[in-house]
PDB file of C-alpha atoms in Angstrom:
ATOM      1  CA  MET A   1     207.504  81.781  87.006  1.00 54.00           C
ATOM      2  CA  THR A   2     210.480  84.183  86.942  1.00 61.00           C
ATOM      3  CA  THR A   3     211.331  86.518  89.741  1.00 62.00           C
ATOM      4  CA  PRO A   4     211.518  90.185  88.846  1.00 60.00           C
ATOM      5  CA  SER A   5     214.969  91.701  89.006  1.00 57.00           C
ATOM      6  CA  PRO A   6     215.449  94.635  91.372  1.00 57.00           C
ATOM      7  CA  PRO A   7     215.189  98.030  89.710  1.00 57.00           C
ATOM      8  CA  THR A   8     218.512  99.609  88.858  1.00 59.00           C
ATOM      9  CA  ASN A   9     219.240 103.170  89.789  1.00 65.00           C
ATOM     10  CA  LYS A  10     221.580 104.113  86.966  1.00 75.00           C
ATOM     11  CA  PRO A  11     220.779 107.870  87.056  1.00 77.00           C
ATOM     12  CA  ALA A  12     221.288 108.006  90.822  1.00 78.00           C
ATOM     13  CA  GLU A  13     224.574 106.106  90.561  1.00 82.00           C
ATOM     14  CA  SER A  14     225.883 108.397  87.848  1.00 83.00           C
ATOM     15  CA  ARG A  15     224.923 111.470  89.880  1.00 85.00           C
ATOM     16  CA  ARG A  16     226.631 110.006  92.946  1.00 86.00           C
ATOM     17  CA  ALA A  17     229.766 109.284  90.911  1.00 86.00           C
ATOM     18  CA  ALA A  18     229.764 112.816  89.511  1.00 87.00           C
ATOM     19  CA  LEU A  19     229.322 114.242  93.021  1.00 87.00           C
ATOM     20  CA  ASN A  20     232.166 112.108  94.374  1.00 88.00           C
ATOM     21  CA  GLU A  21     234.404 113.256  91.523  1.00 90.00           C
ATOM     22  CA  ALA A  22     233.558 116.918  92.163  1.00 91.00           C
ATOM     23  CA  VAL A  23     234.222 116.550  95.895  1.00 91.00           C
ATOM     24  CA  ASP A  24     237.558 114.848  95.245  1.00 90.00           C
ATOM     25  CA  LYS A  25     238.525 117.643  92.853  1.00 90.00           C
ATOM     26  CA  ASP A  26     237.616 120.313  95.431  1.00 88.00           C
ATOM     27  CA  VAL A  27     239.544 118.519  98.185  1.00 89.00           C
ATOM     28  CA  ALA A  28     242.621 118.317  95.954  1.00 87.00           C
ATOM     29  CA  ARG A  29     242.324 122.029  95.126  1.00 86.00           C
ATOM     30  CA  ILE A  30     242.027 122.989  98.815  1.00 84.00           C
ATOM     31  CA  GLU A  31     245.002 120.815  99.792  1.00 81.00           C
ATOM     32  CA  LYS A  32     247.082 122.347  96.996  1.00 80.00           C
ATOM     33  CA  GLY A  33     246.131 125.832  98.201  1.00 74.00           C
ATOM     34  CA  GLU A  34     247.200 125.005 101.741  1.00 73.00           C
ATOM     35  CA  ARG A  35     250.563 123.722 100.524  1.00 75.00           C
ATOM     36  CA  GLU A  36     251.235 126.725  98.281  1.00 72.00           C
ATOM     37  CA  ARG A  37     250.437 129.681 100.523  1.00 73.00           C
ATOM     38  CA  ARG A  38     251.721 133.012  99.268  1.00 71.00           C
ATOM     39  CA  SER A  39     254.175 135.040 101.289  1.00 79.00           C
ATOM     40  CA  VAL A  40     253.964 138.768 101.911  1.00 82.00           C
ATOM     41  CA  LEU A  41     256.292 139.305  98.960  1.00 83.00           C
ATOM     42  CA  GLY A  42     254.044 137.120  96.802  1.00 80.00           C
ATOM     43  CA  TYR A  43     250.986 139.185  97.711  1.00 85.00           C
ATOM     44  CA  THR A  44     252.916 142.397  97.041  1.00 87.00           C
ATOM     45  CA  VAL A  45     253.892 141.219  93.575  1.00 86.00           C
ATOM     46  CA  PHE A  46     250.319 140.034  92.913  1.00 86.00           C
ATOM     47  CA  MET A  47     248.806 143.405  93.903  1.00 89.00           C
ATOM     48  CA  GLY A  48     251.503 145.302  91.996  1.00 91.00           C
ATOM     49  CA  THR A  49     250.692 143.329  88.877  1.00 90.00           C
ATOM     50  CA  ILE A  50     246.992 144.112  89.254  1.00 90.00           C
ATOM     51  CA  ALA A  51     247.764 147.802  89.805  1.00 92.00           C
ATOM     52  CA  GLY A  52     250.002 147.890  86.748  1.00 92.00           C
ATOM     53  CA  LEU A  53     247.390 146.211  84.587  1.00 92.00           C
ATOM     54  CA  PHE A  54     244.863 148.852  85.598  1.00 94.00           C
ATOM     55  CA  VAL A  55     246.980 152.011  85.785  1.00 95.00           C
ATOM     56  CA  LEU A  56     249.026 151.701  82.586  1.00 94.00           C
ATOM     57  CA  PRO A  57     246.055 151.940  80.163  1.00 95.00           C
ATOM     58  CA  VAL A  58     244.661 154.924  82.086  1.00 95.00           C
ATOM     59  CA  VAL A  59     247.962 156.808  82.059  1.00 95.00           C
ATOM     60  CA  GLY A  60     248.567 155.882  78.415  1.00 95.00           C
ATOM     61  CA  GLY A  61     245.106 157.175  77.519  1.00 94.00           C
ATOM     62  CA  ALA A  62     245.775 160.431  79.384  1.00 94.00           C
ATOM     63  CA  TYR A  63     249.062 161.046  77.573  1.00 95.00           C
ATOM     64  CA  LEU A  64     247.676 160.153  74.157  1.00 93.00           C
ATOM     65  CA  GLY A  65     244.551 162.271  74.745  1.00 92.00           C
ATOM     66  CA  ARG A  66     246.614 165.259  75.890  1.00 92.00           C
ATOM     67  CA  TRP A  67     248.775 164.982  72.788  1.00 92.00           C
ATOM     68  CA  LEU A  68     245.715 164.813  70.510  1.00 90.00           C
ATOM     69  CA  ASP A  69     244.136 167.779  72.291  1.00 88.00           C
ATOM     70  CA  GLY A  70     247.363 169.730  71.815  1.00 87.00           C
ATOM     71  CA  LEU A  71     247.042 169.307  68.051  1.00 87.00           C
ATOM     72  CA  ALA A  72     243.621 171.005  68.030  1.00 81.00           C
ATOM     73  CA  GLU A  73     243.055 174.772  68.029  1.00 81.00           C
ATOM     74  CA  GLY A  74     241.937 176.318  71.315  1.00 78.00           C
ATOM     75  CA  TYR A  75     241.421 174.716  74.670  1.00 80.00           C
ATOM     76  CA  SER A  76     239.956 171.239  74.590  1.00 83.00           C
ATOM     77  CA  VAL A  77     240.024 168.203  76.862  1.00 87.00           C
ATOM     78  CA  ARG A  78     237.683 166.079  74.796  1.00 89.00           C
ATOM     79  CA  TRP A  79     240.275 163.503  73.735  1.00 90.00           C
ATOM     80  CA  THR A  80     241.931 163.440  77.149  1.00 92.00           C
ATOM     81  CA  VAL A  81     238.729 162.639  79.027  1.00 93.00           C
ATOM     82  CA  SER A  82     237.553 160.169  76.405  1.00 94.00           C
ATOM     83  CA  LEU A  83     240.806 158.233  76.359  1.00 94.00           C
ATOM     84  CA  ILE A  84     241.093 158.236  80.160  1.00 95.00           C
ATOM     85  CA  LEU A  85     237.636 156.662  80.344  1.00 95.00           C
ATOM     86  CA  LEU A  86     238.621 154.172  77.649  1.00 95.00           C
ATOM     87  CA  GLY A  87     241.758 153.383  79.681  1.00 95.00           C
ATOM     88  CA  VAL A  88     239.610 152.724  82.779  1.00 96.00           C
ATOM     89  CA  VAL A  89     237.464 150.281  80.807  1.00 96.00           C
ATOM     90  CA  ILE A  90     240.469 148.520  79.275  1.00 95.00           C
ATOM     91  CA  GLY A  91     242.219 148.426  82.668  1.00 95.00           C
ATOM     92  CA  GLY A  92     239.140 146.874  84.278  1.00 95.00           C
ATOM     93  CA  ILE A  93     238.981 144.225  81.565  1.00 95.00           C
ATOM     94  CA  ASN A  94     242.708 143.513  82.016  1.00 93.00           C
ATOM     95  CA  VAL A  95     242.304 143.029  85.766  1.00 93.00           C
ATOM     96  CA  TYR A  96     239.228 140.827  85.302  1.00 94.00           C
ATOM     97  CA  ARG A  97     240.983 138.583  82.793  1.00 94.00           C
ATOM     98  CA  TYR A  98     244.100 138.358  84.986  1.00 92.00           C
ATOM     99  CA  LEU A  99     242.059 137.381  88.049  1.00 90.00           C
ATOM    100  CA  GLU A 100     240.197 134.759  86.016  1.00 91.00           C
ATOM    101  CA  GLU A 101     243.515 133.136  85.062  1.00 89.00           C
ATOM    102  CA  HIS A 102     245.254 133.544  88.462  1.00 80.00           C
ATOM    103  CA  PRO A 103     242.775 132.968  91.302  1.00 67.00           C
TER     104      PRO A 103
END
């Protein structure tokens, strides 16, 4: 008569290994963040970059819209408002993409 072998917990072991790997990765990320703290100048440059990424498309849209409205007869702000709103959308997308790349 043979003795039954103990059941193996392969799924539990793989989950535990994946959890340990994720925890090690998070610990390494936190330690790196503590070593590389930004200075006041670093935060100023970071916020200035974000502001530039948002403001430049809005201002560019305003200037381009004003120029297009100047080509039309009569008083119109249709292009100006439309391109300012488009600049806000593009600026928001720029900031979102920048923050995704530089947390």
